[in-house]
GROMACS .gro file of C-alpha atoms in nm:
model
  325
    1MET     CA    1  12.020   9.551  12.931
    2LYS     CA    2  12.142   9.325  12.653
    3THR     CA    3  12.336   9.430  12.343
    4ILE     CA    4  12.161   9.308  12.027
    5GLN     CA    5  12.149   9.394  11.658
    6PHE     CA    6  11.882   9.613  11.502
    7ARG     CA    7  11.744   9.309  11.312
    8GLU     CA    8  11.714   9.121  11.641
    9ALA     CA    9  11.522   9.410  11.798
   10VAL     CA   10  11.273   9.397  11.511
   11GLN     CA   11  11.239   9.020  11.541
   12GLN     CA   12  11.191   9.036  11.918
   13ALA     CA   13  10.921   9.303  11.889
   14MET     CA   14  10.723   9.102  11.635
   15SER     CA   15  10.764   8.770  11.817
   16GLU     CA   16  10.673   8.907  12.158
   17GLU     CA   17  10.356   9.063  12.025
   18MET     CA   18  10.263   8.751  11.826
   19ARG     CA   19  10.294   8.536  12.138
   20LYS     CA   20  10.035   8.752  12.312
   21ASP     CA   21   9.787   8.786  12.026
   22ASP     CA   22   9.715   8.514  11.771
   23THR     CA   23   9.546   8.763  11.536
   24ILE     CA   24   9.892   8.906  11.454
   25TYR     CA   25  10.076   8.754  11.161
   26LEU     CA   26  10.370   8.841  10.935
   27MET     CA   27  10.364   8.823  10.557
   28GLY     CA   28  10.601   8.925  10.281
   29GLU     CA   29  10.864   8.809  10.036
   30GLU     CA   30  11.111   8.561  10.191
   31VAL     CA   31  10.997   8.628  10.550
   32ALA     CA   32  10.945   8.258  10.628
   33GLU     CA   33  11.168   7.991  10.470
   34TYR     CA   34  11.457   8.235  10.419
   35ASN     CA   35  11.418   8.398  10.766
   36GLY     CA   36  11.370   8.737  10.601
   37ALA     CA   37  11.573   8.912  10.332
   38TYR     CA   38  11.770   9.080  10.614
   39LYS     CA   39  11.715   8.802  10.870
   40ALA     CA   40  11.472   9.021  11.067
   41SER     CA   41  11.228   8.729  11.101
   42LYS     CA   42  11.486   8.464  11.187
   43GLY     CA   43  11.329   8.166  11.365
   44MET     CA   44  10.974   8.297  11.343
   45LEU     CA   45  10.852   8.034  11.097
   46ASP     CA   46  10.973   7.759  11.331
   47GLU     CA   47  10.793   7.915  11.627
   48PHE     CA   48  10.468   8.032  11.471
   49GLY     CA   49  10.424   7.809  11.167
   50PRO     CA   50  10.329   7.884  10.805
   51ASP     CA   51   9.980   8.013  10.893
   52ARG     CA   52  10.129   8.311  11.077
   53VAL     CA   53  10.462   8.365  10.898
   54ILE     CA   54  10.367   8.367  10.532
   55ASP     CA   55  10.592   8.379  10.226
   56THR     CA   56  10.427   8.570   9.942
   57PRO     CA   57  10.485   8.596   9.568
   58ILE     CA   58  10.656   8.906   9.430
   59ALA     CA   59  10.321   9.084   9.421
   60GLU     CA   60  10.310   9.382   9.660
   61LEU     CA   61   9.976   9.510   9.532
   62GLY     CA   62   9.817   9.171   9.591
   63PHE     CA   63   9.946   9.085   9.935
   64SER     CA   64   9.901   9.443  10.061
   65GLY     CA   65   9.535   9.422   9.963
   66ILE     CA   66   9.496   9.080  10.124
   67ALA     CA   67   9.645   9.212  10.448
   68ILE     CA   68   9.415   9.515  10.453
   69GLY     CA   69   9.112   9.295  10.396
   70SER     CA   70   9.217   9.066  10.679
   71ALA     CA   71   9.265   9.368  10.908
   72MET     CA   72   8.905   9.467  10.832
   73ASN     CA   73   8.804   9.121  10.951
   74GLY     CA   74   8.975   9.129  11.289
   75ASN     CA   75   9.339   9.045  11.221
   76ARG     CA   76   9.648   9.259  11.286
   77PRO     CA   77   9.887   9.197  10.994
   78ILE     CA   78  10.252   9.295  10.970
   79VAL     CA   79  10.348   9.336  10.604
   80GLU     CA   80  10.718   9.338  10.516
   81PHE     CA   81  10.837   9.506  10.199
   82MET     CA   82  11.183   9.397  10.092
   83THR     CA   83  11.237   9.770  10.045
   84PHE     CA   84  10.993  10.061  10.042
   85ASN     CA   85  11.097  10.119   9.682
   86PHE     CA   86  10.884   9.812   9.611
   87SER     CA   87  10.591   9.953   9.809
   88LEU     CA   88  10.520  10.170   9.507
   89VAL     CA   89  10.368   9.862   9.347
   90GLY     CA   90  10.121   9.838   9.639
   91ILE     CA   91  10.078  10.207   9.712
   92ASP     CA   92   9.723  10.215   9.576
   93GLN     CA   93   9.615   9.974   9.850
   94ILE     CA   94   9.805  10.166  10.119
   95ILE     CA   95   9.682  10.513  10.027
   96ASN     CA   96   9.333  10.443   9.892
   97ASN     CA   97   9.230  10.167  10.129
   98ALA     CA   98   9.443  10.137  10.444
   99ALA     CA   99   9.466  10.511  10.506
  100LYS     CA  100   9.105  10.596  10.419
  101MET     CA  101   8.893  10.299  10.524
  102ARG     CA  102   8.820  10.422  10.874
  103GLN     CA  103   8.677  10.751  10.747
  104MET     CA  104   8.507  10.605  10.442
  105SER     CA  105   8.329  10.345  10.656
  106GLY     CA  106   8.214  10.602  10.909
  107GLY     CA  107   8.432  10.440  11.176
  108GLN     CA  108   8.297  10.089  11.119
  109PHE     CA  109   8.640   9.960  11.016
  110ASN     CA  110   8.977  10.049  11.155
  111ILE     CA  111   9.291   9.905  10.997
  112PRO     CA  112   9.540   9.779  11.259
  113ILE     CA  113   9.824   9.702  11.019
  114VAL     CA  114  10.199   9.766  11.005
  115PHE     CA  115  10.381   9.803  10.674
  116ARG     CA  116  10.751   9.770  10.749
  117GLY     CA  117  11.084   9.741  10.565
  118PRO     CA  118  11.393   9.944  10.472
  119THR     CA  119  11.383  10.295  10.329
  120ALA     CA  120  11.628  10.526  10.149
  121SER     CA  121  11.972  10.431  10.019
  122ALA     CA  122  12.182  10.128  10.105
  123GLY     CA  123  12.500  10.195   9.913
  124GLN     CA  124  12.547  10.118   9.546
  125LEU     CA  125  12.190  10.015   9.464
  126ALA     CA  126  12.131  10.296   9.214
  127ALA     CA  127  11.832  10.515   9.139
  128THR     CA  128  11.531  10.285   9.177
  129HIS     CA  129  11.647  10.117   9.500
  130SER     CA  130  11.771  10.422   9.695
  131GLN     CA  131  11.462  10.636   9.748
  132ALA     CA  132  11.322  10.785  10.068
  133PHE     CA  133  10.941  10.796  10.055
  134GLU     CA  134  10.859  10.893  10.414
  135SER     CA  135  10.737  11.237  10.308
  136TRP     CA  136  10.501  11.070  10.056
  137TYR     CA  137  10.339  10.855  10.322
  138ALA     CA  138  10.343  11.127  10.588
  139ASN     CA  139  10.152  11.348  10.345
  140CYS     CA  140   9.852  11.113  10.357
  141PRO     CA  141   9.597  11.157  10.643
  142GLY     CA  142   9.517  10.826  10.809
  143LEU     CA  143   9.872  10.691  10.816
  144LYS     CA  144  10.129  10.706  11.092
  145VAL     CA  145  10.496  10.706  10.991
  146VAL     CA  146  10.777  10.581  11.215
  147ILE     CA  147  11.153  10.575  11.144
  148PRO     CA  148  11.377  10.448  11.427
  149SER     CA  149  11.754  10.502  11.429
  150ASN     CA  150  11.877  10.240  11.678
  151PRO     CA  151  11.782   9.898  11.821
  152TYR     CA  152  11.629  10.031  12.145
  153ASP     CA  153  11.394  10.267  11.964
  154ALA     CA  154  11.319  10.009  11.695
  155LYS     CA  155  11.188   9.752  11.940
  156GLY     CA  156  10.986   9.992  12.154
  157LEU     CA  157  10.834  10.175  11.860
  158LEU     CA  158  10.753   9.859  11.664
  159LYS     CA  159  10.567   9.709  11.959
  160SER     CA  160  10.361  10.029  11.983
  161ALA     CA  161  10.300  10.026  11.608
  162ILE     CA  162  10.174   9.666  11.617
  163ARG     CA  163   9.935   9.751  11.902
  164ASP     CA  164   9.807  10.066  11.728
  165ASP     CA  165   9.460  10.050  11.574
  166ASP     CA  166   9.561  10.265  11.276
  167PRO     CA  167   9.786  10.176  10.980
  168VAL     CA  168  10.152  10.244  11.055
  169ILE     CA  169  10.435  10.281  10.803
  170PHE     CA  170  10.746  10.154  10.986
  171MET     CA  171  11.067  10.235  10.800
  172GLU     CA  172  11.404  10.079  10.871
  173SER     CA  173  11.734  10.064  10.676
  174GLU     CA  174  11.940   9.791  10.517
  175GLN     CA  175  12.247   9.966  10.656
  176MET     CA  176  12.120   9.956  11.015
  177TYR     CA  177  12.021   9.590  11.050
  178GLY     CA  178  12.368   9.502  11.180
  179ASP     CA  179  12.389   9.801  11.417
  180LYS     CA  180  12.419   9.702  11.782
  181GLY     CA  181  12.269   9.869  12.088
  182GLU     CA  182  12.150   9.802  12.439
  183VAL     CA  183  11.790   9.686  12.473
  184PRO     CA  184  11.610   9.601  12.800
  185GLU     CA  185  11.525   9.236  12.850
  186GLU     CA  186  11.201   9.331  13.025
  187GLU     CA  187  10.885   9.453  12.852
  188TYR     CA  188  10.883   9.814  12.727
  189THR     CA  189  10.722  10.029  12.459
  190ILE     CA  190  10.788  10.376  12.321
  191PRO     CA  191  10.482  10.588  12.239
  192LEU     CA  192  10.437  10.703  11.882
  193GLY     CA  193  10.458  11.076  11.823
  194VAL     CA  194  10.728  11.151  12.082
  195ALA     CA  195  11.071  11.275  11.969
  196ASP     CA  196  11.388  11.212  12.170
  197ILE     CA  197  11.670  11.452  12.252
  198LYS     CA  198  11.972  11.233  12.186
  199ARG     CA  199  12.226  11.499  12.279
  200GLU     CA  200  12.178  11.809  12.492
  201GLY     CA  201  12.324  12.133  12.359
  202THR     CA  202  12.299  12.510  12.375
  203ASP     CA  203  12.423  12.665  12.048
  204VAL     CA  204  12.222  12.500  11.769
  205THR     CA  205  11.943  12.247  11.728
  206ILE     CA  206  11.992  11.966  11.476
  207VAL     CA  207  11.679  11.766  11.386
  208SER     CA  208  11.710  11.436  11.205
  209PHE     CA  209  11.583  11.076  11.197
  210GLY     CA  210  11.673  10.731  11.066
  211LYS     CA  211  12.021  10.620  10.970
  212ILE     CA  212  12.134  10.963  10.844
  213ILE     CA  213  12.126  11.094  11.205
  214LYS     CA  214  12.463  10.921  11.251
  215GLU     CA  215  12.614  11.200  11.042
  216ALA     CA  216  12.473  11.453  11.290
  217TYR     CA  217  12.643  11.267  11.576
  218LYS     CA  218  12.976  11.275  11.392
  219ALA     CA  219  12.939  11.646  11.322
  220ALA     CA  220  12.850  11.723  11.684
  221GLU     CA  221  13.166  11.547  11.802
  222GLU     CA  222  13.378  11.754  11.563
  223LEU     CA  223  13.206  12.078  11.653
  224GLU     CA  224  13.249  12.013  12.023
  225LYS     CA  225  13.626  12.041  11.968
  226GLU     CA  226  13.559  12.402  11.867
  227ASN     CA  227  13.336  12.463  12.171
  228ILE     CA  228  13.017  12.453  11.964
  229SER     CA  229  12.738  12.275  12.151
  230CYS     CA  230  12.482  12.090  11.937
  231GLU     CA  231  12.146  11.966  12.056
  232ILE     CA  232  12.035  11.667  11.848
  233ILE     CA  233  11.668  11.569  11.824
  234ASP     CA  234  11.571  11.230  11.680
  235LEU     CA  235  11.214  11.263  11.552
  236ARG     CA  236  11.154  10.885  11.565
  237THR     CA  237  10.793  10.940  11.453
  238ILE     CA  238  10.740  11.152  11.141
  239ARG     CA  239  10.360  11.153  11.166
  240PRO     CA  240  10.232  11.250  11.414
  241MET     CA  241  10.529  11.484  11.457
  242ASP     CA  242  10.643  11.610  11.797
  243HIS     CA  243  10.650  11.981  11.716
  244ASP     CA  244  10.668  12.080  12.083
  245THR     CA  245  11.008  11.922  12.141
  246ILE     CA  246  11.149  12.093  11.832
  247LEU     CA  247  11.005  12.433  11.923
  248LYS     CA  248  11.126  12.412  12.283
  249SER     CA  249  11.478  12.334  12.165
  250VAL     CA  250  11.481  12.613  11.904
  251LYS     CA  251  11.364  12.862  12.166
  252LYS     CA  252  11.670  12.761  12.369
  253THR     CA  253  11.937  12.749  12.095
  254ASN     CA  254  11.786  13.005  11.853
  255ARG     CA  255  11.924  12.818  11.552
  256LEU     CA  256  11.806  12.517  11.353
  257VAL     CA  257  11.965  12.274  11.107
  258ILE     CA  258  11.759  11.985  10.967
  259LEU     CA  259  11.932  11.676  10.827
  260GLU     CA  260  11.726  11.440  10.611
  261GLU     CA  261  11.802  11.175  10.350
  262ALA     CA  262  11.547  11.285  10.093
  263TRP     CA  263  11.515  11.504   9.788
  264PRO     CA  264  11.504  11.880   9.859
  265PHE     CA  265  11.151  11.952   9.735
  266GLY     CA  266  10.848  11.904   9.960
  267ASN     CA  267  11.010  11.690  10.229
  268ILE     CA  268  10.989  11.650  10.608
  269ALA     CA  269  11.242  11.929  10.658
  270THR     CA  270  11.016  12.165  10.464
  271GLU     CA  271  10.729  12.097  10.704
  272ILE     CA  272  10.951  12.145  11.010
  273THR     CA  273  11.078  12.474  10.866
  274TYR     CA  274  10.721  12.597  10.825
  275GLN     CA  275  10.620  12.496  11.178
  276VAL     CA  276  10.920  12.670  11.334
  277GLN     CA  277  10.881  12.993  11.139
  278ALA     CA  278  10.509  12.996  11.219
  279ASN     CA  279  10.548  12.927  11.591
  280ALA     CA  280  10.898  13.038  11.691
  281PHE     CA  281  11.001  13.298  11.433
  282ASP     CA  282  11.097  13.561  11.690
  283TYR     CA  283  11.337  13.319  11.857
  284LEU     CA  284  11.543  13.254  11.543
  285ASP     CA  285  11.880  13.430  11.520
  286ALA     CA  286  11.958  13.286  11.177
  287PRO     CA  287  11.771  13.140  10.881
  288ILE     CA  288  11.692  12.769  10.907
  289ILE     CA  289  11.914  12.543  10.697
  290LYS     CA  290  11.794  12.207  10.569
  291ILE     CA  291  12.037  11.945  10.437
  292ASN     CA  292  11.909  11.698  10.179
  293THR     CA  293  12.034  11.475   9.899
  294ALA     CA  294  12.109  11.626   9.562
  295ASP     CA  295  11.796  11.692   9.355
  296THR     CA  296  11.860  11.398   9.124
  297PRO     CA  297  11.799  11.023   9.127
  298ALA     CA  298  12.066  10.841   9.329
  299PRO     CA  299  12.374  10.767   9.116
  300TYR     CA  300  12.534  10.422   9.097
  301SER     CA  301  12.891  10.551   9.083
  302PRO     CA  302  13.043  10.540   9.434
  303GLU     CA  303  13.216  10.876   9.387
  304LEU     CA  304  12.900  11.045   9.264
  305PHE     CA  305  12.700  10.877   9.542
  306LYS     CA  306  12.927  11.035   9.805
  307GLU     CA  307  12.849  11.375   9.659
  308TRP     CA  308  12.476  11.298   9.639
  309LEU     CA  309  12.426  11.181  10.000
  310PRO     CA  310  12.449  11.426  10.294
  311ASN     CA  311  12.741  11.374  10.533
  312SER     CA  312  12.888  11.509  10.855
  313GLU     CA  313  13.092  11.771  10.669
  314ASP     CA  314  12.769  11.916  10.530
  315VAL     CA  315  12.632  11.934  10.884
  316VAL     CA  316  12.944  12.106  11.018
  317LYS     CA  317  12.926  12.367  10.741
  318ALA     CA  318  12.555  12.430  10.803
  319VAL     CA  319  12.603  12.469  11.178
  320LYS     CA  320  12.884  12.716  11.130
  321LYS     CA  321  12.675  12.907  10.879
  322VAL     CA  322  12.383  12.953  11.120
  323LEU     CA  323  12.634  13.058  11.385
  324TYR     CA  324  12.790  13.307  11.138
  325LYS     CA  325  13.132  13.146  11.182
   0.00000   0.00000   0.00000
């Protein structure tokens, strides 16, 4: 095992796959000459050249469409958005073409494409640069949605996403690119659609994903001092979702808290809540609690932002509430 940064795990996954398959290429704003806005493609232009690591104009609708067309003609593009906030400019291509082409063509065309980049907030970037759109993309049939929380998962999941024959939305975080973790030097992949139990526990199940899961880890450490045992599940893949792992855990702990960096209405936590009440209602000893951002655009003020974003204290309070403590 070697300790590397999250950005290095992303770069390794892309480079390793590109060495094996010359139909894979990377395109996006500043991915080539600048080595990526977050240095996640560092050195790739030097290795693969400008035909396979392509700087684009600030035109997400245009280069998303180009990538989808090239996927229909036998290529396997990786499209980087500087942030998924900017994917809104290209969302027509993603939803109306990438997600639907396989069905609309009667299976004649599949779209092996990865759209990747950071999601959700990254500090004081204000309302239009701090949005979590995973529930939007997960709502659309035809797309797979992946959100890793650490370098090991990022590399293994990204390699699987690149090899997948369907379009995959791969969401990262500006605030995780410098995170370090152990990653095997040998070849490995992580299958899409499989959650991971990051911490075994007996009293309450906490489900989360992406960078906000760090707040669940902090809360679990605090709660352990009070002899409260938390089981933490990292979804890793939002669609397809691993309902079985969640249900099995809830049947053991009988309580569920869901932590998600998204607005409260119609999010991933809402879907999990439905699945658990539909399939494990009799095992619940308390109502499910979901923890989300405030139901407002993200504020710029640092003090307001602290109140807007979920934190470990929110998790501790929710766990104690489902335990009636």
